[in-house]
Structure formats: C-alpha cells, structure tokens
Coordinates of C-alpha atoms and ligand atoms in Angstrom, one line a residue:
X18 CA 12.7 -6.6 -19.2
X19 CA 13.8 -9.2 -21.7
X20 CA 11.9 -12.5 -21.6
X21 CA 13.4 -15.9 -22.3
X22 CA 11.9 -19.1 -23.1
X23 CA 12.8 -22.1 -21.0
X24 CA 10.9 -25.1 -22.1
X25 CA 7.2 -24.2 -21.8
X26 CA 7.8 -21.6 -19.1
X27 CA 8.4 -18.0 -20.2
X28 CA 10.2 -16.3 -17.5
X29 CA 10.7 -12.6 -17.2
X30 CA 14.5 -12.7 -17.2
X31 CA 17.2 -15.1 -18.2
X32 CA 19.0 -15.6 -14.9
X33 CA 21.3 -18.2 -16.2
X34 CA 22.6 -16.1 -19.0
X35 CA 23.3 -13.3 -16.7
X36 CA 24.9 -15.7 -14.4
X37 CA 27.2 -16.9 -17.2
X38 CA 28.3 -13.4 -18.0
X39 CA 29.1 -12.6 -14.4
X40 CA 30.7 -15.9 -13.5
X41 CA 34.2 -15.8 -12.5
X42 CA 35.8 -18.7 -14.5
X43 CA 38.0 -19.9 -11.7
X44 CA 37.0 -23.5 -12.2
X45 CA 36.4 -24.5 -15.8
X46 CA 33.5 -26.8 -15.7
X47 CA 31.8 -27.9 -18.9
X48 CA 28.8 -25.6 -18.9
X49 CA 25.6 -27.6 -18.3
X50 CA 23.4 -28.2 -21.3
X51 CA 20.1 -28.8 -19.6
X52 CA 17.8 -29.4 -22.5
X53 CA 15.3 -26.6 -23.0
X54 CA 14.1 -27.6 -26.4
X55 CA 10.7 -29.1 -26.1
X56 CA 10.9 -31.4 -29.1
X57 CA 14.2 -32.8 -28.3
X58 CA 14.5 -36.4 -27.3
X59 CA 17.8 -36.2 -25.6
X60 CA 20.9 -34.1 -25.4
X61 CA 22.1 -32.9 -28.7
X62 CA 25.6 -33.0 -27.6
X63 CA 27.7 -35.1 -30.0
X64 CA 29.3 -37.1 -27.3
X65 CA 26.0 -38.2 -25.8
X66 CA 24.9 -39.4 -29.2
X67 CA 27.9 -41.6 -29.4
X68 CA 27.2 -43.0 -26.0
X69 CA 23.7 -43.9 -27.1
X70 CA 25.2 -46.0 -29.8
X71 CA 27.4 -47.7 -27.3
X72 CA 24.3 -48.5 -25.2
X73 CA 22.5 -49.9 -28.1
X74 CA 25.6 -52.0 -28.9
X75 CA 25.5 -53.4 -25.3
X76 CA 21.9 -54.4 -25.6
X77 CA 22.8 -56.3 -28.8
X78 CA 25.6 -58.2 -27.1
X79 CA 23.5 -59.2 -24.1
X80 CA 20.8 -60.6 -26.4
X81 CA 23.2 -63.1 -28.0
X82 CA 24.8 -64.4 -24.8
X83 CA 23.4 -67.4 -22.9
X84 CA 20.4 -66.2 -20.9
X85 CA 18.6 -66.9 -17.6
X86 CA 15.2 -66.0 -16.5
X87 CA 14.9 -64.2 -13.1
X88 CA 11.9 -64.6 -10.8
X89 CA 10.8 -61.1 -12.0
X90 CA 10.5 -62.5 -15.5
X91 CA 13.5 -60.7 -16.8
X92 CA 15.9 -62.4 -19.3
X93 CA 19.5 -61.8 -18.4
X94 CA 22.8 -62.8 -19.8
X95 CA 23.9 -65.8 -17.7
X96 CA 27.0 -64.1 -16.2
X97 CA 25.5 -60.7 -15.6
X98 CA 24.4 -59.5 -12.2
X99 CA 22.2 -56.5 -12.7
X100 CA 19.5 -56.0 -10.1
X101 CA 16.2 -57.6 -11.0
X102 CA 12.8 -56.5 -9.7
X103 CA 11.6 -58.2 -6.5
X104 CA 9.2 -61.1 -6.5
X105 CA 6.0 -59.4 -5.4
X106 CA 4.5 -62.5 -4.0
X107 CA 7.3 -62.7 -1.4
X108 CA 6.9 -59.4 0.3
X109 CA 7.5 -59.6 4.0
X110 CA 7.6 -57.3 7.1
X111 CA 10.1 -54.6 6.7
X112 CA 12.3 -55.2 9.7
X113 CA 15.3 -53.1 9.1
X114 CA 15.1 -49.5 10.2
X115 CA 11.3 -49.2 10.5
X116 CA 10.0 -47.6 13.7
X117 CA 7.4 -49.7 15.5
X118 CA 4.1 -50.0 13.6
X119 CA 5.8 -48.7 10.4
X120 CA 7.0 -52.1 9.1
X121 CA 4.1 -53.0 6.8
X122 CA 5.4 -51.7 3.5
X123 CA 4.1 -54.4 1.1
X124 CA 2.2 -53.1 -2.0
X125 CA -1.5 -53.7 -2.1
X126 CA -1.1 -56.0 -5.1
X127 CA 1.0 -59.1 -5.5
X128 CA -0.2 -61.2 -8.4
X129 CA 0.0 -58.9 -11.3
X130 CA 1.3 -58.8 -14.9
X131 CA 4.5 -56.8 -15.0
X132 CA 4.9 -55.0 -18.3
X133 CA 7.7 -53.0 -19.8
X134 CA 7.1 -49.3 -19.2
X135 CA 5.8 -47.6 -22.2
X136 CA 7.8 -44.4 -22.1
X137 CA 5.6 -41.2 -22.3
X138 CA 5.3 -39.3 -25.4
X139 CA 3.8 -36.2 -23.7
X140 CA 5.3 -32.8 -24.1
X141 CA 8.4 -32.0 -22.1
X142 CA 7.5 -30.9 -18.6
X143 CA 9.6 -28.4 -16.8
X144 CA 10.3 -28.6 -13.1
X145 CA 10.7 -25.3 -11.3
X146 CA 12.2 -24.2 -8.0
X147 CA 10.0 -24.4 -5.0
X148 CA 11.0 -20.9 -3.9
X149 CA 9.8 -19.6 -7.3
X150 CA 6.5 -21.4 -7.6
X151 CA 5.3 -20.2 -4.2
X152 CA 4.1 -17.0 -5.9
X153 CA 2.4 -18.8 -8.8
X154 CA -1.1 -19.0 -7.4
X155 CA -2.5 -21.1 -10.3
X156 CA 0.3 -23.6 -10.0
X157 CA 0.0 -23.8 -6.3
X158 CA -3.7 -24.4 -6.5
X159 CA -3.1 -27.3 -8.9
X160 CA -0.3 -28.9 -6.9
X161 CA -2.2 -28.7 -3.6
X162 CA -5.3 -30.1 -5.3
X163 CA -3.4 -33.0 -6.7
X164 CA -1.9 -33.9 -3.4
X165 CA -5.2 -33.5 -1.7
X166 CA -6.8 -36.0 -4.2
X167 CA -3.9 -38.4 -3.7
X168 CA -4.4 -38.4 0.0
X169 CA -8.1 -38.9 -0.3
X170 CA -7.9 -42.0 -2.5
X171 CA -8.9 -45.3 -0.8
X172 CA -6.2 -46.4 1.5
X173 CA -5.3 -49.5 -0.5
X174 CA -5.2 -47.8 -3.9
X175 CA -1.6 -48.0 -5.2
X176 CA -1.8 -44.2 -6.0
X177 CA -2.8 -43.3 -2.5
X178 CA -0.2 -40.9 -1.0
X179 CA 0.6 -43.1 1.9
X180 CA 0.8 -46.2 -0.4
X181 CA 3.3 -44.3 -2.5
X182 CA 5.3 -43.6 0.6
X183 CA 5.3 -47.3 1.4
X184 CA 7.1 -48.0 -1.9
X185 CA 10.0 -46.1 -0.5
X186 CA 9.9 -48.0 2.8
X187 CA 9.7 -51.4 0.9
X188 CA 12.8 -50.6 -1.1
X189 CA 14.8 -49.2 1.8
X190 CA 13.7 -51.1 4.9
X191 CA 13.9 -54.7 3.7
X192 CA 10.4 -55.7 2.7
X193 CA 11.8 -57.7 -0.2
X194 CA 14.7 -60.0 -0.8
X195 CA 16.6 -59.6 -4.0
X196 CA 15.0 -61.7 -6.7
X197 CA 16.8 -65.0 -6.8
X198 CA 18.7 -64.4 -3.6
X199 CA 16.6 -65.3 -0.6
X200 CA 17.8 -63.6 2.5
X201 CA 19.6 -60.8 0.7
X202 CA 17.5 -57.7 1.3
X203 CA 16.7 -55.4 -1.5
X204 CA 18.1 -51.9 -0.9
X205 CA 18.3 -48.9 -3.2
X206 CA 20.3 -46.6 -0.9
X207 CA 24.0 -46.5 -0.3
X208 CA 25.0 -47.6 -3.8
X209 CA 24.8 -46.8 -7.6
X210 CA 21.1 -47.6 -7.4
X211 CA 20.4 -44.5 -5.3
X212 CA 20.1 -42.0 -8.2
X213 CA 18.3 -44.0 -10.9
X214 CA 15.8 -45.6 -8.5
X215 CA 14.8 -42.3 -7.0
X216 CA 14.6 -40.7 -10.4
X217 CA 12.0 -43.2 -11.5
X218 CA 10.2 -43.0 -8.1
X219 CA 9.8 -39.2 -8.4
X220 CA 8.9 -39.5 -12.0
X221 CA 6.0 -41.9 -11.4
X222 CA 4.8 -39.9 -8.4
X223 CA 4.8 -36.8 -10.5
X224 CA 2.8 -38.4 -13.3
X225 CA 0.2 -39.8 -11.0
X226 CA -0.3 -36.3 -9.5
X227 CA -0.7 -34.9 -13.0
X228 CA -3.2 -37.6 -13.9
X229 CA -5.3 -36.9 -10.8
X230 CA -5.8 -33.3 -11.9
X231 CA -5.9 -34.2 -15.6
X232 CA -2.8 -32.1 -16.4
X233 CA -0.1 -33.7 -18.5
X234 CA 2.2 -30.7 -18.0
X235 CA 2.2 -31.0 -14.2
X236 CA 5.6 -31.1 -12.5
X237 CA 6.8 -31.2 -8.9
X238 CA 8.7 -28.2 -7.7
X239 CA 12.3 -28.9 -6.8
X240 CA 13.9 -27.7 -3.6
X241 CA 16.7 -25.6 -5.1
X242 CA 18.8 -26.0 -1.9
X243 CA 22.0 -25.2 -3.7
X244 CA 21.3 -21.4 -4.1
X245 CA 20.8 -18.9 -1.4
X246 CA 17.1 -18.4 -2.0
X247 CA 16.6 -22.1 -1.6
X248 CA 18.5 -22.6 1.6
X249 CA 15.5 -22.8 3.9
X250 CA 12.8 -25.5 4.0
X251 CA 10.6 -24.3 1.1
X252 CA 7.8 -22.2 2.5
X253 CA 5.2 -23.9 0.3
X254 CA 5.5 -26.8 2.7
X255 CA 5.5 -24.9 5.9
X256 CA 3.4 -21.8 5.7
X257 CA 0.0 -23.3 6.0
X258 CA -0.6 -26.1 8.6
X259 CA -4.0 -26.8 6.9
X260 CA -2.5 -27.4 3.5
X261 CA -2.2 -31.0 2.2
X262 CA 1.4 -30.2 1.6
X263 CA 1.9 -29.8 5.3
X264 CA 3.3 -32.4 7.7
X265 CA 3.2 -32.3 11.4
X266 CA 6.2 -34.3 12.1
X267 CA 9.1 -31.9 11.5
X268 CA 11.6 -29.8 13.3
X269 CA 9.7 -26.5 13.3
X270 CA 12.7 -24.6 14.6
X271 CA 14.1 -25.1 11.1
X272 CA 11.2 -23.4 9.3
X273 CA 11.9 -20.4 7.2
X274 CA 13.9 -18.2 7.7
X275 CA 16.2 -20.6 9.5
X276 CA 19.1 -21.3 7.1
X277 CA 19.9 -24.8 6.1
X278 CA 23.2 -26.1 7.3
X279 CA 24.5 -29.0 5.1
X280 CA 26.5 -30.1 8.0
X281 CA 23.6 -30.3 10.4
X282 CA 23.6 -33.2 12.8
X283 CA 21.4 -33.8 15.9
X284 CA 24.4 -33.8 18.2
X285 CA 25.9 -30.5 17.2
X286 CA 22.7 -28.6 16.5
X287 CA 22.1 -25.7 16.1
X288 CA 25.5 -24.6 15.0
X289 CA 27.3 -27.5 13.2
X290 CA 29.1 -25.4 10.7
X291 CA 29.6 -22.7 13.3
X292 CA 28.5 -20.2 10.7
X293 CA 25.5 -18.0 10.1
X294 CA 24.0 -15.8 7.4
X295 CA 26.0 -15.4 4.2
X296 CA 28.9 -17.3 5.6
X297 CA 26.8 -20.3 6.1
X298 CA 25.4 -20.0 2.5
X299 CA 28.9 -19.8 1.3
X300 CA 30.0 -22.9 3.3
X301 CA 27.0 -24.9 1.9
X302 CA 27.9 -23.9 -1.7
X303 CA 31.5 -24.7 -1.1
X304 CA 30.4 -28.2 0.2
X305 CA 28.5 -28.8 -3.1
X306 CA 31.3 -27.5 -5.2
X307 CA 33.9 -29.7 -3.5
X308 CA 31.6 -32.7 -4.0
X309 CA 31.4 -32.0 -7.7
X310 CA 34.9 -31.0 -8.4
X311 CA 36.5 -33.9 -6.6
X312 CA 34.2 -36.6 -8.1
X313 CA 33.8 -35.7 -11.8
X314 CA 36.5 -38.2 -12.8
X315 CA 35.1 -41.1 -10.8
X316 CA 31.3 -41.5 -10.7
X317 CA 31.3 -43.8 -7.7
X318 CA 32.5 -40.9 -5.6
X319 CA 29.4 -38.9 -6.5
X320 CA 26.8 -41.6 -7.1
X321 CA 27.8 -44.5 -4.8
X322 CA 29.6 -47.8 -5.2
X323 CA 28.5 -50.6 -7.5
X324 CA 26.0 -53.1 -6.0
X325 CA 25.3 -56.2 -8.0
X326 CA 22.6 -58.8 -7.8
X327 CA 23.2 -61.1 -4.8
X328 CA 25.4 -58.7 -3.0
X329 CA 24.2 -57.4 0.4
X330 CA 24.3 -53.6 0.8
X331 CA 26.9 -53.9 3.5
X332 CA 30.3 -52.8 2.4
X333 CA 29.6 -50.3 -0.3
X334 CA 29.7 -46.6 0.3
X335 CA 27.3 -43.9 -0.6
X336 CA 28.2 -41.2 -3.1
X337 CA 28.8 -37.7 -2.0
X338 CA 25.5 -36.5 -3.3
X339 CA 23.6 -39.0 -1.2
X340 CA 25.6 -37.9 1.9
X341 CA 24.5 -34.3 1.4
X342 CA 20.9 -35.5 0.9
X343 CA 21.0 -37.5 4.2
X344 CA 21.9 -34.3 6.0
X345 CA 18.8 -32.6 4.5
X346 CA 16.5 -35.4 5.6
X347 CA 17.8 -34.9 9.1
X348 CA 17.4 -31.1 8.9
X349 CA 13.7 -31.5 8.1
X350 CA 12.8 -34.3 10.5
X351 CA 12.3 -33.8 14.2
X352 CA 15.4 -33.8 16.3
X353 CA 13.9 -36.2 18.9
X354 CA 12.6 -39.8 19.0
X355 CA 12.9 -41.9 15.9
X356 CA 13.0 -38.7 13.7
X357 CA 10.0 -39.7 11.7
X358 CA 8.9 -38.6 9.2
X359 CA 11.7 -37.1 7.1
X360 CA 14.6 -38.2 9.3
X361 CA 13.8 -41.9 8.9
X362 CA 13.7 -43.6 5.5
X363 CA 10.8 -45.8 6.5
X364 CA 8.5 -42.7 6.7
X365 CA 10.4 -40.0 4.8
X366 CA 8.1 -40.2 1.7
X367 CA 5.1 -39.3 3.9
X368 CA 6.2 -35.7 3.7
X369 CA 5.8 -33.8 0.4
X370 CA 9.2 -32.2 1.0
X371 CA 10.7 -35.5 0.3
X372 CA 9.8 -35.4 -3.4
X373 CA 11.1 -31.9 -3.8
X374 CA 14.3 -32.7 -2.1
X375 CA 14.7 -35.6 -4.4
X376 CA 13.8 -33.6 -7.5
X377 CA 16.8 -31.4 -6.7
X378 CA 19.1 -34.3 -6.0
X379 CA 18.0 -35.6 -9.4
X380 CA 18.7 -32.2 -10.9
X381 CA 22.2 -32.2 -9.4
X382 CA 22.8 -35.6 -11.0
X383 CA 21.6 -34.2 -14.3
X384 CA 24.1 -31.3 -13.9
X385 CA 26.8 -33.8 -13.0
X386 CA 26.2 -35.7 -16.2
X387 CA 26.2 -32.5 -18.2
X388 CA 29.5 -31.5 -16.6
X389 CA 30.8 -34.8 -17.8
X390 CA 29.6 -34.3 -21.3
X391 CA 26.8 -36.8 -20.7
X392 CA 29.3 -39.6 -20.6
X393 CA 27.7 -42.8 -19.1
X394 CA 28.7 -43.1 -15.5
X395 CA 29.1 -46.8 -15.2
X396 CA 29.4 -48.4 -18.6
X397 CA 28.5 -51.9 -17.5
X398 CA 25.4 -54.0 -17.9
X399 CA 25.2 -54.7 -14.1
X400 CA 24.2 -51.1 -13.7
X401 CA 22.6 -50.3 -17.1
X402 CA 20.4 -53.4 -17.2
X403 CA 19.3 -53.3 -13.6
X404 CA 15.6 -53.0 -13.4
X405 CA 13.0 -51.9 -10.9
X406 CA 9.2 -52.0 -10.9
X407 CA 6.8 -49.2 -10.1
X408 CA 3.0 -48.5 -10.4
X409 CA 2.5 -46.1 -13.2
X410 CA -0.2 -43.4 -13.9
X411 CA -2.0 -45.9 -16.1
X412 CA -2.5 -48.3 -13.2
X413 CA 0.0 -50.8 -14.4
X414 CA 3.0 -52.4 -12.7
X415 CA 5.8 -51.5 -15.0
X416 CA 9.4 -52.6 -15.3
X417 CA 12.1 -50.0 -16.0
X418 CA 15.8 -50.2 -16.6
X419 CA 18.5 -47.9 -15.4
X420 CA 19.8 -47.3 -18.9
X421 CA 16.4 -45.8 -19.9
X422 CA 16.5 -43.1 -17.3
X423 CA 19.9 -41.5 -17.9
X424 CA 18.3 -38.7 -19.9
X425 CA 15.4 -37.0 -18.2
X426 CA 14.0 -36.0 -21.6
X427 CA 13.3 -39.6 -22.3
X428 CA 11.0 -39.4 -19.2
X429 CA 9.7 -36.2 -20.7
X430 CA 10.8 -33.7 -18.1
X431 CA 13.6 -31.3 -17.6
X432 CA 14.6 -28.6 -15.2
X433 CA 14.2 -24.9 -15.6
X434 CA 17.7 -23.4 -15.9
X435 CA 18.6 -21.3 -12.9
X436 CA 21.8 -19.8 -11.8
X437 CA 24.4 -22.2 -10.5
X438 CA 26.4 -19.9 -8.2
X439 CA 28.5 -22.6 -6.7
X440 CA 29.8 -23.7 -10.1
X441 CA 32.6 -21.3 -10.8
X442 CA 32.6 -18.3 -8.7
X443 CA 33.6 -19.6 -5.3
X444 CA 36.9 -18.9 -3.7
X445 CA 38.5 -21.7 -1.9
X446 CA 38.0 -21.1 1.8
X447 CA 41.6 -20.8 2.7
X448 CA 42.2 -21.8 6.2
X449 CA 43.7 -19.6 8.9
X450 CA 46.7 -21.8 8.9
X451 CA 47.7 -21.1 5.3
X452 CA 47.2 -17.4 5.9
X453 CA 49.7 -17.1 8.7
X454 CA 52.2 -19.8 8.8
X455 CA 54.5 -18.1 11.3
X456 CA 52.9 -18.2 14.7
X457 CA 51.6 -21.8 14.8
X458 CA 51.1 -24.0 17.7
X459 CA 52.3 -27.3 16.2
X460 CA 51.4 -30.6 17.7
X461 CA 52.6 -34.1 17.1
X462 CA 50.1 -36.6 15.7
X463 CA 50.6 -40.2 14.8
X464 CA 49.5 -42.5 12.1
X465 CA 46.2 -44.3 12.3
X466 CA 47.8 -47.6 13.2
X467 CA 46.6 -51.1 12.4
X468 CA 43.8 -51.5 14.9
X469 CA 40.3 -50.1 14.5
X470 CA 39.7 -46.9 16.4
X471 CA 36.6 -45.6 18.1
X472 CA 35.5 -42.1 17.5
X473 CA 34.9 -40.3 20.8
X474 CA 33.6 -36.8 21.0
X475 CA 36.9 -35.2 20.3
X476 CA 38.3 -34.9 16.8
X477 CA 40.6 -37.7 15.7
X478 CA 43.7 -36.4 13.9
X479 CA 46.0 -38.7 12.1
X480 CA 48.9 -38.5 9.6
X481 CA 48.3 -40.3 6.4
X482 CA 51.0 -40.9 3.7
X483 CA 50.2 -40.1 0.1
X484 CA 51.1 -42.6 -2.6
X485 CA 52.8 -39.9 -4.7
X486 CA 53.5 -36.2 -4.6
X487 CA 53.6 -33.5 -7.3
X488 CA 51.6 -35.4 -9.8
X489 CA 51.6 -34.2 -13.4
X490 CA 48.5 -33.4 -15.4
X491 CA 48.7 -36.6 -17.3
X492 CA 48.9 -38.6 -14.1
X493 CA 45.9 -36.8 -12.8
X494 CA 44.0 -37.5 -16.0
X495 CA 44.6 -41.2 -15.5
X496 CA 44.2 -41.6 -11.7
X497 CA 42.1 -40.0 -9.1
X498 CA 43.6 -39.4 -5.7
X499 CA 41.2 -40.2 -2.9
X500 CA 40.9 -40.8 0.8
X501 CA 39.2 -44.0 1.8
X502 CA 38.0 -44.7 5.3
X503 CA 37.4 -48.4 5.6
X504 CA 35.3 -50.6 7.8
X505 CA 33.1 -47.9 9.3
X506 CA 30.9 -49.4 11.9
X507 CA 28.0 -47.7 13.7
X508 CA 27.1 -49.5 16.9
X509 CA 23.8 -47.8 17.6
X510 CA 20.8 -47.8 15.4
X511 CA 20.5 -44.1 15.6
X512 CA 21.9 -41.4 13.3
X513 CA 25.6 -40.9 12.9
X514 CA 27.9 -38.4 11.2
X515 CA 31.5 -37.3 11.0
X516 CA 33.2 -34.7 8.8
X517 CA 36.6 -35.0 7.2
X518 CA 39.2 -32.3 6.9
X519 CA 42.5 -32.3 5.1
X520 CA 45.6 -30.1 5.8
X521 CA 49.3 -30.2 5.1
X522 CA 51.6 -31.0 8.0
X523 CA 54.7 -29.1 9.0
X524 CA 57.2 -31.9 8.9
X525 CA 55.7 -34.5 11.2
X526 CA 53.6 -31.9 13.0
X527 CA 50.2 -30.6 12.6
X528 CA 48.9 -27.0 12.9
X529 CA 45.9 -26.1 15.0
X530 CA 43.7 -25.6 11.9
X531 CA 41.9 -28.6 10.6
X532 CA 42.3 -27.4 7.0
X533 CA 39.9 -27.9 4.2
X534 CA 36.6 -29.7 4.4
X535 CA 36.6 -32.8 2.2
X536 CA 33.2 -34.4 2.9
X537 CA 31.1 -36.2 5.4
X538 CA 29.8 -39.6 6.4
X539 CA 26.1 -39.3 7.2
X540 CA 23.8 -42.1 8.3
X541 CA 20.1 -41.9 9.0
X542 CA 18.7 -44.0 11.9
X543 CA 18.4 -47.6 10.9
X544 CA 17.1 -50.1 13.3
X545 CA 18.6 -53.5 13.4
X546 CA 16.4 -56.5 12.4
X547 CA 14.7 -57.9 15.4
X548 CA 16.6 -61.1 15.4
X549 CA 19.8 -59.4 14.5
X550 CA 20.5 -57.3 17.6
X551 CA 22.8 -54.4 17.9
X552 CA 25.9 -56.5 18.2
X553 CA 25.4 -58.1 14.9
X554 CA 24.4 -54.8 13.3
X555 CA 27.7 -53.5 14.4
X556 CA 29.3 -56.2 12.2
X557 CA 27.9 -54.3 9.2
X558 CA 30.7 -52.3 7.7
X559 CA 30.7 -49.5 5.2
X560 CA 33.2 -47.2 3.7
X561 CA 33.6 -43.6 2.7
X562 CA 35.6 -42.3 -0.2
X563 CA 36.3 -38.7 -1.0
X564 CA 38.1 -37.4 -4.0
X565 CA 41.1 -35.2 -3.3
X566 CA 42.7 -34.3 -6.6
X567 CA 41.2 -30.8 -7.0
X568 CA 41.1 -30.2 -3.2
X569 CA 44.8 -30.6 -2.8
X570 CA 45.4 -28.2 -5.7
X571 CA 43.1 -25.7 -4.1
X572 CA 44.9 -25.7 -0.9
X573 CA 48.3 -25.9 -2.6
X574 CA 49.6 -29.0 -1.0
X575 CA 50.5 -31.1 -4.0
X576 CA 54.0 -31.3 -2.7
X577 CA 53.1 -32.8 0.7
X578 CA 54.2 -36.4 1.3
X579 CA 51.8 -36.8 4.2
X580 CA 48.5 -35.2 5.0
X581 CA 46.9 -34.4 8.3
X582 CA 43.4 -36.0 8.3
X583 CA 41.0 -34.7 10.9
X584 CA 37.8 -36.6 11.6
X585 CA 35.3 -34.4 13.5
X586 CA 32.6 -36.6 15.1
X587 CA 29.0 -35.3 15.1
X588 CA 27.1 -38.0 16.8
X589 CA 26.7 -41.8 16.7
X590 CA 28.8 -44.6 18.2
X591 CA 31.3 -45.0 15.4
X592 CA 34.4 -47.2 14.9
X593 CA 36.8 -46.7 11.9
X594 CA 38.9 -49.6 10.6
X595 CA 41.6 -47.8 8.7
X596 CA 42.3 -44.7 6.7
X597 CA 44.3 -44.7 3.4
X598 CA 45.0 -42.3 0.6
X599 CA 45.3 -44.0 -2.7
X600 CA 45.2 -43.6 -6.5
X601 CA 42.3 -45.1 -8.3
X602 CA 42.0 -45.4 -12.1
X603 CA 39.9 -42.6 -13.4
X604 CA 36.8 -43.2 -15.5
X605 CA 37.6 -40.1 -17.6
X606 CA 40.3 -37.4 -17.9
X607 CA 40.0 -34.3 -15.9
X608 CA 37.2 -32.0 -16.8
X609 CA 38.4 -29.1 -14.7
X610 CA 41.8 -27.7 -14.3
Ligands
C2O18 CU1 15.3 -42.9 -0.5 CU2 15.9 -39.3 0.4 O1 15.8 -41.3 0.3

C-alpha cells in the first residue's frame, strides 16, 4: 500500500487524497490547506501572506496612537477596547455557574512577572484523531504517563491537572473582573474570544504534558467527531476505569458504541434527532455542513459575536461551532444533578475528553479559515490585540495575543489530514414536504408579534417576512441573509436548548413538515450569582443568529416572501423576544455556490 507523509507521521495510506478523488463536488468549498510541511511557518497561500502584511501594518498604526496602560501592564491605543489579561491580585470566588464547592478557581500565584510569550521554535507537532491513536501502543503509553504525572504533581503546582482545570473555571465562571472594569466579569465563552482563548489553553496544556515526559513532539489526540469513526466518545477515555484518562463523572450510557447525537439534550434523550445508525451519522454531518456553509461569509455566525473590553457577556451570541460543542459537553456529562464534570463549565476541564473535544473544535476553526483562504476573521484591533495570560511549560506566566494564534503553525502544531466527508458529498436532506406537495395538511400560523413569547414544550411556529426575494449572486456576495432570534432569556440556571427549522409556506399556510434544520441554541447549566437570584439572571439576554443564504438555495425557496420558522424546544425555561430575518453586510464574497 502506498504511504504518504503527513508532517512527521507516516501513515499507510493517504485517506485525504482518496477522499478528494471520490468527493462529489456538489458544494465547491476552497479545499483546505492544512499545512503538512514541517518547516513552514504559516500557510504558503498567497492570500494569507497578504493578510500577514495587513496585520503588521495594524501593529504599526497602534504603536503611534495615544496609548494607555492597562492593569495587566499592556500598552493599548487610547480608543481601542481589546480584552486585557485580568489583574491576578484581584481574583475572587467564582460565583457564576460553579456548583457548590467548585468556586475556588484562583491560580496558585498572584504576584508574578508577566512576560510576553516566547513562541516555540520546536518542530511541528501533528495532532492525530483519538480513534486512530487508540491502536498506537507507544503513543498511548506516553499520553497516559504524561497525564498520570500531571495528576500527581503537588496540588498547588500550576501544572497540576486540577489546577489546569481551574484555569477554565476562572475564565468562565467569573473569578476575575475584566482588567480596568471592576464588576464586569471576565468571560471567554459566548463571543469571538471562544476560539482563540481555547486554542491557547489547549496549546499550553499540551506543551506541559510534553514537558512532563520530555517529549517535544507530543500532541493531544483530537476527538474527530465529524467523521463516522469519531462519532462515539473516544474509547481511549472510556475503556479502562483505572487509566488516568478515565473520569467517573460521565454518562456511561453514552459510552462506545453509542452514537453521538449533535442534537442531544437532557430533556429529549435518548432520541433527540429521532435517528439511529447511519441516518444519525448523516444528520450530524449535515449539521456541521450547514453550520459551515451558512457562516463562511460572516465569521460572527461561526465564531461568536464581538465582545470588547468593558462589555459584559450578556447580549452577544455564540457562534455555530460553539453551539455544536456545547451539545457534546452535555453528551459526555451525566444526565442528572449539576452535570459535572463535562456538562458544567466549572468542572469540564477535569475530564481529559475536554481537551480532545477542544482540539477538534480548534481543527474545525482551522478548516474554516482554510475554506476562507485564511482571510482574517475580524480585522480589527479589538479582537487581534486582545490578550490572555497562561502558565507555560517553562513555568512562566505569559501574555499572548489573539493575532498570534491565527495560524497553528506559529504555535508549532498542525492536524493530520483526514477525510472530511461532510465537506462536499452530502445531499441536502429534502423534507417530506418538498417531495410530495399534493396531499398536505396545511395549517394557519401567525407572525411572532411584538410581545416576548415563552417556549412551552410544543414547537413554536411563526411566519417571518424576508427582506428580499430572488436575490442575485452579486447581492449574495455583498449581504448575508440570516435569521436572528433576539432577547433569548433562560429563567432557570439549568441547561437549555432549542432547534430552529426553516420551510417555505404555501401562501399564508404552513405544511406539516418543519423543513430544513438551520441550527440550535444550546446553553450549559450556569448558576446565577448568589446575590443575583434567578429573577435577575432572567434579565440576561442573549441572541442567536443563523445564516440562511445557502440553506434557502438548498431547499429551493429563494422565491418565498415569507418563511415558516419552527422552534422546537428541548429543555429549559426559555423566553424569546423577537424573530427577524435580515440582510447583514458580508465580510467576504461567497466562497461556495
Ligand atoms: Cu470553555 Cu468546551 O468550553
């Protein structure tokens, strides 16, 4: 059998090449260009080189503007509002979302010198899929040994496994205020910080593990949950209860061979998608494909909304990738109680699965960038100059910026190329309705109205007017059509979820079929601050945005003036403020079509 070289790994076949040959080019996505060249310091793509120049140019401009010093010691242009690292001396009890006894997330150091991260110059490390490494005995021995050592470190050592997990709790459950904004909690979920922060977090965790076993080629395996072989909780984490990779606090009913359901929610378990076997695999892949296809033109749909310094994490919406990831957290964590460990952010990183889940989330972001020709997602200093701090493998507290993590090779890792079956070969799942239009049971449905509406247990169906029909290619290049659900409030502190479906109406009537799946709102349990109470927590509003341009073409309803929007609740006490379909200026022209 032919061999092919992928980074440092020589595999026995070139799956990705075969995949490319076989791929039905129904959707023309720019093929991913995951770097496989070990000496390369970034994508060789011409476009990305140009972006790099732009980034350098930005840095220059910032340096000449009036500056201010943040408490984290960062010099910022006076008008800019990128996130600054927290003031370590002001760490407090994490009171949002932590289950009892889990609210002490402060790092074991406070008065330290923070230095700029000295980016590694080590050889490129290649992350491999978890379902593949399970048969690599030598690798598994190293990985297990590294985690064992990490768990055995003194409890207050910053490298200690559980200390590392607390870093996640600190940044998610409100152990810090934003630097310079007392009372505004620091939060790295639900916004454009989600992907870069977690990229760095996994990076440092991985390098510490490598250091513990003296191996500067060590990588974490990624949970390749977007291919069939990866659609179970990886067996490396479940097969041996005595392994350091094991965690007791999980939903063991979901262990291999139970298939992952992206639409899993506690309230509809075990059959949220109502599918099993290959149909479920197909539905999951279709979910991922929809998420990509409908967000390529507007990164906030994929990555989350902007969140600038001083802003609370209240109104912004998460990106589509974060939503999928939330569902996986819930799938792993126990279905009861406070869902610790994986089902609750305060404790999620106490489970090794966490880092592999995030490695794949990171890989999907990497693919997303590649599909977009490595175009920068948010070309503004408020994102690019945002900085975080971490404890590195040289035992220093280091400062890193978003703009320095956009290319994994700068962090000296990449991903082994594997087939991407959801990329181009999926058929749109045509609904029953579009197959047989004749014998329909049509029902009248109304518009959303001006008052907030509570989601009960039955689906909510409303008619929503589109701003424009039959849009031309040029218009689609310039503006993204999206559905926006505003002022989503979750009254309880538990998990919540709903799924959104889109169909064309028949005049003012709706057919029985909900139509095409557009995306989901997924919230992990998050307890209100003690002094905040549930009522006030309910005041916190968020939004959900889902791209529709490609989806409407797929189901051939470009002509429709109105759409039937069906919201299928799957748990939680949820109120919606309003629903609108609108056109938003695209960040880039269409990349598929
Ligand atoms: Cu910080 Cu998977 O969450």
